[in-house]
Short mmCIF file of N, CA and C in Angstrom, two decimals:
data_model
loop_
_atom_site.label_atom_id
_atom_site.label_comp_id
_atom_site.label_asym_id
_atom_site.label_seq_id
_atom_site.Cartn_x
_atom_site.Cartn_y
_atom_site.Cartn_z
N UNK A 1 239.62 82.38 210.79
CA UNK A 1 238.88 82.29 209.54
C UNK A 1 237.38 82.20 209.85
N UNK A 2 236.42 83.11 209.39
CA UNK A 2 235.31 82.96 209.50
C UNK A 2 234.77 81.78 208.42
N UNK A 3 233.59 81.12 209.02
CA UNK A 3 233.28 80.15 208.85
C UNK A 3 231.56 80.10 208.68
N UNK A 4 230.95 79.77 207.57
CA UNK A 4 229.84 80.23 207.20
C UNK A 4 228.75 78.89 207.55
N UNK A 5 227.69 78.89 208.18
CA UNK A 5 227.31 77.30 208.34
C UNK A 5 225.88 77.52 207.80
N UNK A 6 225.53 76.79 207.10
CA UNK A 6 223.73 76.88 206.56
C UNK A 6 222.91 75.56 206.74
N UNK A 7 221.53 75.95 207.31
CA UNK A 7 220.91 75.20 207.85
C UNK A 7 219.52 75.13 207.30
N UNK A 8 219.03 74.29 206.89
CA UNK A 8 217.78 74.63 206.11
C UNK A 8 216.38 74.72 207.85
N UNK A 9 215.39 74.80 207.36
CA UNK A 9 214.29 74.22 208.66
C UNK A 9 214.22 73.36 208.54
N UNK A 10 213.60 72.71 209.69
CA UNK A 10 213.16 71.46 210.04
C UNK A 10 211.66 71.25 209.43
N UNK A 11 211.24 70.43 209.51
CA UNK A 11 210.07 69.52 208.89
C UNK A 11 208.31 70.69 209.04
N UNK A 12 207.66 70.67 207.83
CA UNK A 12 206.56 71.00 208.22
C UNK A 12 205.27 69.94 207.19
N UNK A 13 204.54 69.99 207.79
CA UNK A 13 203.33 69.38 207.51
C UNK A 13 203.43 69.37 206.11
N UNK A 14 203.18 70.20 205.35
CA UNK A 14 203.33 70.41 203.47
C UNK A 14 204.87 69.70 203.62
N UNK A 15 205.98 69.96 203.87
CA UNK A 15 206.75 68.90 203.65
C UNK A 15 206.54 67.37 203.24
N UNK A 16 206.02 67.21 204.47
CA UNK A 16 205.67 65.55 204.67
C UNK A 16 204.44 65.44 203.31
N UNK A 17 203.51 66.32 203.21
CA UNK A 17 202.48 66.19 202.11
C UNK A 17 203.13 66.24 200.59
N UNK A 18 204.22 66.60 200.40
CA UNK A 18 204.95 66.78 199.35
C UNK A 18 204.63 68.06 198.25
N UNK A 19 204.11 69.28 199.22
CA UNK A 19 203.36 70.26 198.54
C UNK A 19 204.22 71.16 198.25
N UNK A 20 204.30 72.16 197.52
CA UNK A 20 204.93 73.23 196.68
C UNK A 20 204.82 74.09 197.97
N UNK A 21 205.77 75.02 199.21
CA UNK A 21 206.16 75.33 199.87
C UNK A 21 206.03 77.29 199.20
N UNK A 22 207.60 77.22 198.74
CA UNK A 22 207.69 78.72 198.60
C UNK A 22 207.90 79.57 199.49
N UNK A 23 207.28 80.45 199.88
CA UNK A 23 206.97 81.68 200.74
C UNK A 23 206.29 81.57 201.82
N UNK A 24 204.75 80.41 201.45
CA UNK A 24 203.83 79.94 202.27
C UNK A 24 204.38 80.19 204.08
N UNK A 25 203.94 80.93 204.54
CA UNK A 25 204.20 81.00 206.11
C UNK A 25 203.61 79.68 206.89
N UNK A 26 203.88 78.99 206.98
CA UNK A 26 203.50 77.62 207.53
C UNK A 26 204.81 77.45 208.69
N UNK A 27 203.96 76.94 210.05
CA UNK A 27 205.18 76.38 211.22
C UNK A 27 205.37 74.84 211.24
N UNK A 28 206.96 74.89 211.68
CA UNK A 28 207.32 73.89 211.85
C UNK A 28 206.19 72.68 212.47
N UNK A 29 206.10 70.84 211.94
CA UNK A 29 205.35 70.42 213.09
C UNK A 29 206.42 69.89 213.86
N UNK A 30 205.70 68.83 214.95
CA UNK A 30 206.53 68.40 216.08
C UNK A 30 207.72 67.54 215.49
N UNK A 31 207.68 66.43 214.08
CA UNK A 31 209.11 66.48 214.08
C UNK A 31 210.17 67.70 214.05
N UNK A 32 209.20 68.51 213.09
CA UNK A 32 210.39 69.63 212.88
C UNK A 32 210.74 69.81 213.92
N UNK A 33 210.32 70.71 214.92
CA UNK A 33 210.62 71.44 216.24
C UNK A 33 211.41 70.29 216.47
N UNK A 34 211.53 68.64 216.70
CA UNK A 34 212.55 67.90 217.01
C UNK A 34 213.89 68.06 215.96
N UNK A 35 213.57 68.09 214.94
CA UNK A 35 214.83 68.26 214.13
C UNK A 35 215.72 69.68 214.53
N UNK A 36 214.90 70.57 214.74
CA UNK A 36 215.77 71.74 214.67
C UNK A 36 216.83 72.11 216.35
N UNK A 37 215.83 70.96 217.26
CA UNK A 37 216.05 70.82 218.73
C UNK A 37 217.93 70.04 218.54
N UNK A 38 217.56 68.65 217.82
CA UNK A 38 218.85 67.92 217.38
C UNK A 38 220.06 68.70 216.98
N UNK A 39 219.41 69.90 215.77
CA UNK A 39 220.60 70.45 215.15
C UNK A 39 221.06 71.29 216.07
N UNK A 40 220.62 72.19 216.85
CA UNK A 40 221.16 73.06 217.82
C UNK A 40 221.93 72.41 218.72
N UNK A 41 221.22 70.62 219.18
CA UNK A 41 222.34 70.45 220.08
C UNK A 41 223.56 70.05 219.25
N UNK A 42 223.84 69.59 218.14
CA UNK A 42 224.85 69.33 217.35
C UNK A 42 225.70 70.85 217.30
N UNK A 43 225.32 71.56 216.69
CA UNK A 43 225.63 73.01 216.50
C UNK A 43 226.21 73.55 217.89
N UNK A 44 225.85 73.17 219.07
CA UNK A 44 226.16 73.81 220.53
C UNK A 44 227.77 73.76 220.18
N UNK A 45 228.27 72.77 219.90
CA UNK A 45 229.79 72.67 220.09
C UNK A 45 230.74 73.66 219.03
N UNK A 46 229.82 74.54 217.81
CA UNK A 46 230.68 74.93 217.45
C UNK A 46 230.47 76.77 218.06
N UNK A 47 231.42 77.36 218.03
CA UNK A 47 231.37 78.88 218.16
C UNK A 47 230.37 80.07 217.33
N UNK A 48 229.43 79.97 217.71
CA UNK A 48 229.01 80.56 216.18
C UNK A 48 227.96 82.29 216.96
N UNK A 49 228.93 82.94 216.36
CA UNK A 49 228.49 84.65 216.37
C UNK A 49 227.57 85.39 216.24
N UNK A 50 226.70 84.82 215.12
CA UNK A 50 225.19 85.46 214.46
C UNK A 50 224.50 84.38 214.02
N UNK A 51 223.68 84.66 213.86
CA UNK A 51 221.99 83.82 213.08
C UNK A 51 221.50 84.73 212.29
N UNK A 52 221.36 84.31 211.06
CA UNK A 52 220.23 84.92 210.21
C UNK A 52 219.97 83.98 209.91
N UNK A 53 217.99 84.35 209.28
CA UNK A 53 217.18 83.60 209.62
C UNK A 53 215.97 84.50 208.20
N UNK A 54 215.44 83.41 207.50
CA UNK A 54 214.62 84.02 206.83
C UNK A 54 213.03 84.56 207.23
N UNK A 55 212.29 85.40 206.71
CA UNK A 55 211.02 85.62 207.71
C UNK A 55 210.08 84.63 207.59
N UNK A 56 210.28 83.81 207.52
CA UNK A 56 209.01 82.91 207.39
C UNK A 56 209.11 82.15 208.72
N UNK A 57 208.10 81.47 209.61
CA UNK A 57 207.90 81.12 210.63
C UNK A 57 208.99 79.75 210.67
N UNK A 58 208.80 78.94 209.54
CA UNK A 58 209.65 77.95 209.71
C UNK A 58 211.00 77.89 209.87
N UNK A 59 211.38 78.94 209.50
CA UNK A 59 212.83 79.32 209.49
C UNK A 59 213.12 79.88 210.79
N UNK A 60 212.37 81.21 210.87
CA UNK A 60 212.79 82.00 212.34
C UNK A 60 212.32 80.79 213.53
N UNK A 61 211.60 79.93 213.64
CA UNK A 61 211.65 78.68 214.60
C UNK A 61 212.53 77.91 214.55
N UNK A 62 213.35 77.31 213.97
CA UNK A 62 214.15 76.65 213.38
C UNK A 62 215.65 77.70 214.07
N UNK A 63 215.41 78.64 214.11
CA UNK A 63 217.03 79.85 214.38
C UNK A 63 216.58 79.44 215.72
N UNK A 64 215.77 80.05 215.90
CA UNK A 64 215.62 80.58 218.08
C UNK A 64 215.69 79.21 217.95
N UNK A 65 215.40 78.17 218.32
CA UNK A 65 215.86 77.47 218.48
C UNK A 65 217.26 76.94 218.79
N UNK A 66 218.23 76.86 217.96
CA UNK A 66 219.07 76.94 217.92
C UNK A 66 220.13 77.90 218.51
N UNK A 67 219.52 79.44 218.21
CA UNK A 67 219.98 80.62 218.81
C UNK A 67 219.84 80.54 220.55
N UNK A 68 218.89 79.91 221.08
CA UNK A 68 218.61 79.32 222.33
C UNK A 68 219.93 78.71 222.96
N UNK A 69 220.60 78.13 222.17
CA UNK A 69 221.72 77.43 223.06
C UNK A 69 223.03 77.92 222.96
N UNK A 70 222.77 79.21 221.94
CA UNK A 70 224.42 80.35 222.18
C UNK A 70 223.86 81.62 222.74
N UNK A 71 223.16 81.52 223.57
CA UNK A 71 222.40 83.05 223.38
C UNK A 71 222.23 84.47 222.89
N UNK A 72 222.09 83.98 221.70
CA UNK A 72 222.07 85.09 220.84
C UNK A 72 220.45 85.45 220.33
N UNK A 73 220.61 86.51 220.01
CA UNK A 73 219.07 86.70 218.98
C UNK A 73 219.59 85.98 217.29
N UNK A 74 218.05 86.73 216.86
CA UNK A 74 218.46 86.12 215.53
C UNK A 74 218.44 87.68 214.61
N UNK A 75 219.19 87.40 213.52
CA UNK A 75 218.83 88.66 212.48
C UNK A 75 217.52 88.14 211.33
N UNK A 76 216.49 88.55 211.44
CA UNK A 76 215.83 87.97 210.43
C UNK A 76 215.88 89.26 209.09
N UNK A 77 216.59 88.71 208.10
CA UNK A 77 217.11 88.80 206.49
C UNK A 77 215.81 88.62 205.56
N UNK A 78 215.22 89.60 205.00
CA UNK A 78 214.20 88.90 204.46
C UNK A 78 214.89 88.93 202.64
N UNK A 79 216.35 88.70 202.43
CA UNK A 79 217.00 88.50 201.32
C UNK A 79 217.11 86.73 201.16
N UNK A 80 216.87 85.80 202.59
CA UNK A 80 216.73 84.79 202.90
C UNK A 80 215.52 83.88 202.37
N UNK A 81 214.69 84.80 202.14
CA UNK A 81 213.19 83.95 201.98
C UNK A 81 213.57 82.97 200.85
N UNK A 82 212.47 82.37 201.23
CA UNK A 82 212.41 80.65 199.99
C UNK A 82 212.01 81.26 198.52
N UNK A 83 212.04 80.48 197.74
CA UNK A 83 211.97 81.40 196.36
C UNK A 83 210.64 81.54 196.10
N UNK A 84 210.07 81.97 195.17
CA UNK A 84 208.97 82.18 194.56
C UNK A 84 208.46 80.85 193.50
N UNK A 85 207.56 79.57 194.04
CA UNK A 85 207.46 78.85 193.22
C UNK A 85 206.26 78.76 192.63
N UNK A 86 205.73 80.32 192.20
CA UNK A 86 204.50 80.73 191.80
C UNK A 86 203.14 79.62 191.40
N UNK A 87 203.25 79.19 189.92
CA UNK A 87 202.27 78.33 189.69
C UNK A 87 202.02 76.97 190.32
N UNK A 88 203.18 76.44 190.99
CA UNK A 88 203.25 75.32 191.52
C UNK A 88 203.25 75.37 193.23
N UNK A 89 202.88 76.88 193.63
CA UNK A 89 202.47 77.06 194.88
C UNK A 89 200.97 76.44 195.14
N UNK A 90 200.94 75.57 196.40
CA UNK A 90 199.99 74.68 196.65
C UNK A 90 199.65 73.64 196.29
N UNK A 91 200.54 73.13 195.14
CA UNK A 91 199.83 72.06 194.49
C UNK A 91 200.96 70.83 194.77
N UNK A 92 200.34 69.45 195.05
CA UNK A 92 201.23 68.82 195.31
C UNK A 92 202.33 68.20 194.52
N UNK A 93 202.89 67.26 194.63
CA UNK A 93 204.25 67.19 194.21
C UNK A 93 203.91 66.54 192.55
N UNK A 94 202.52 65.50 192.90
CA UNK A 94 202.45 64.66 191.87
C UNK A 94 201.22 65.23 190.90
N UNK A 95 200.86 66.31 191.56
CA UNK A 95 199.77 67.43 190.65
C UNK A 95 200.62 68.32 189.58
N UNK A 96 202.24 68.44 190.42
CA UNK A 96 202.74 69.07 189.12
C UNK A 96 203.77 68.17 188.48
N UNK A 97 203.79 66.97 188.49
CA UNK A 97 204.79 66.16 188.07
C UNK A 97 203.33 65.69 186.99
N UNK A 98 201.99 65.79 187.05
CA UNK A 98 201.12 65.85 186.16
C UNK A 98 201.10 66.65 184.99
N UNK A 99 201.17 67.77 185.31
CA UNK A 99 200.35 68.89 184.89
C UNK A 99 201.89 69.63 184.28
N UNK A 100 203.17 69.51 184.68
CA UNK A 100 203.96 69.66 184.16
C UNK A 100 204.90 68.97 183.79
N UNK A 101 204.86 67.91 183.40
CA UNK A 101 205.56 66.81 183.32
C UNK A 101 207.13 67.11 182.85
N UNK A 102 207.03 67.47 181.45
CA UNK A 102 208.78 67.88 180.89
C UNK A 102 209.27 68.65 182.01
N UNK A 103 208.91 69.82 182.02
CA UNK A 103 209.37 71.13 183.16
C UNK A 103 209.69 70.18 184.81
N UNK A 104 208.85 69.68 185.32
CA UNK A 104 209.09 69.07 186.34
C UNK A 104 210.48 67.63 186.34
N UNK A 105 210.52 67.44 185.21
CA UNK A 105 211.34 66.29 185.44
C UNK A 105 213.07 67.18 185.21
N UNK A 106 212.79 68.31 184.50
CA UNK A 106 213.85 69.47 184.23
C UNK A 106 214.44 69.83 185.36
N UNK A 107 213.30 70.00 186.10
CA UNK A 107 213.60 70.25 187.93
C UNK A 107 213.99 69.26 188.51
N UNK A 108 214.00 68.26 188.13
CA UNK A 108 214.62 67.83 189.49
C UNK A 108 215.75 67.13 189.18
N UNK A 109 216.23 67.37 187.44
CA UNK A 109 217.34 67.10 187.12
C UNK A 109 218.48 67.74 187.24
N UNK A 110 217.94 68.97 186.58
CA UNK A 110 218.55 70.69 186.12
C UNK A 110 218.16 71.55 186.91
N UNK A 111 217.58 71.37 188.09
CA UNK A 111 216.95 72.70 188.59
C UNK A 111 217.06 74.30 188.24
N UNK A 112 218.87 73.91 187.86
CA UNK A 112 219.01 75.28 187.53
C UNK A 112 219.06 76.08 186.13
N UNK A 113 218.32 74.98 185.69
CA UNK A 113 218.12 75.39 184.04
C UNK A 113 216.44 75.75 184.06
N UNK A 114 215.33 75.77 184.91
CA UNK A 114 214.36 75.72 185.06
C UNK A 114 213.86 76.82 185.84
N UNK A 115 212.63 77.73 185.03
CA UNK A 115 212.27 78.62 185.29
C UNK A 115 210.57 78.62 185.66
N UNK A 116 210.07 78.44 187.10
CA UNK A 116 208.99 77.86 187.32
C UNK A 116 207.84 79.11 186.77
N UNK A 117 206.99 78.71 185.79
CA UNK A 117 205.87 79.19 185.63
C UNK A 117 205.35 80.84 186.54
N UNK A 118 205.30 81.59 186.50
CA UNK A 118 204.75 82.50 187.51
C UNK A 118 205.68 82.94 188.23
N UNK A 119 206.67 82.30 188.97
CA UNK A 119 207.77 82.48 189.68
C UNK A 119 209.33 82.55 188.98
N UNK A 120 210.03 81.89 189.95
CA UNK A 120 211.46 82.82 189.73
C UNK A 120 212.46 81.13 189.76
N UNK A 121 213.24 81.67 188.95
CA UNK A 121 214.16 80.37 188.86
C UNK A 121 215.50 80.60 189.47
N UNK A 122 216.23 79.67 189.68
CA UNK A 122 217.63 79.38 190.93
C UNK A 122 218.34 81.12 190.78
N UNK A 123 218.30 80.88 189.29
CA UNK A 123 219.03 82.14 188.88
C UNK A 123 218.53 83.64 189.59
N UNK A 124 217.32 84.14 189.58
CA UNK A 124 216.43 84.67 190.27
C UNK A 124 216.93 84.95 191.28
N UNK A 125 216.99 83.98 192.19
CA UNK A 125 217.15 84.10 193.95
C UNK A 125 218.78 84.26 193.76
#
């Protein structure tokens, strides 16, 4: 039985800042690169065939990584990328928990009833 495993990236700087992400090409920092180091060695024990990997730096770091300890490459999928969180790209967490207050609290109830400003909602991706 094939067996499907999903892995988000590990940690980046706008993470920790609590900033609106998206698409933003931003690399992992040094926790990340530790987190994604952890999951690979966790991951070593199971059998696993392929990697895909979305194009964004955090992601394809986050694969080789991992892909490092089955030796495989990675497929980078750009059907993978993070969504489009248009108007709320760049701005931090509590700039749009400001500035959008109803809509934001929609999100993080309903996410998937919520269609971000400019961008694309769950449904979307």
């Amino acid at each position: 039985m094939t067996e499907i495993i999903l892995a988000r990236h590990g940690e980046t700087k706008w993470n920790v800042e609590e900033v609106f992400r998206g698409r933003t090409d931003i690399e992992l920092n040094q926790t990340g690169i530790k987190q994604a180091e952890l999951l690979a060695g966790y991951l070593s024990k199971h059998k696993i065939d392929a990697i895909y990997s979305s194009p964004l730096k955090r992601a394809v770091k986050t694969a080789e990584i991992i892909a490092g300890y089955h030796g495989l490459d990675i497929e980078v999928a750009p059907e993978l990328i993070d969504f489009d969180c248009g108007d709320w790209h760049g701005l931090l967490r509590q700039e749009v928990q400001d500035k959008y207050k109803e809509l934001y609290d929609l999100w993080v109830n309903h996410p998937d009833k919520v269609k971000i400003p400019g961008g694309e909602s769950l449904n979307d991706v």
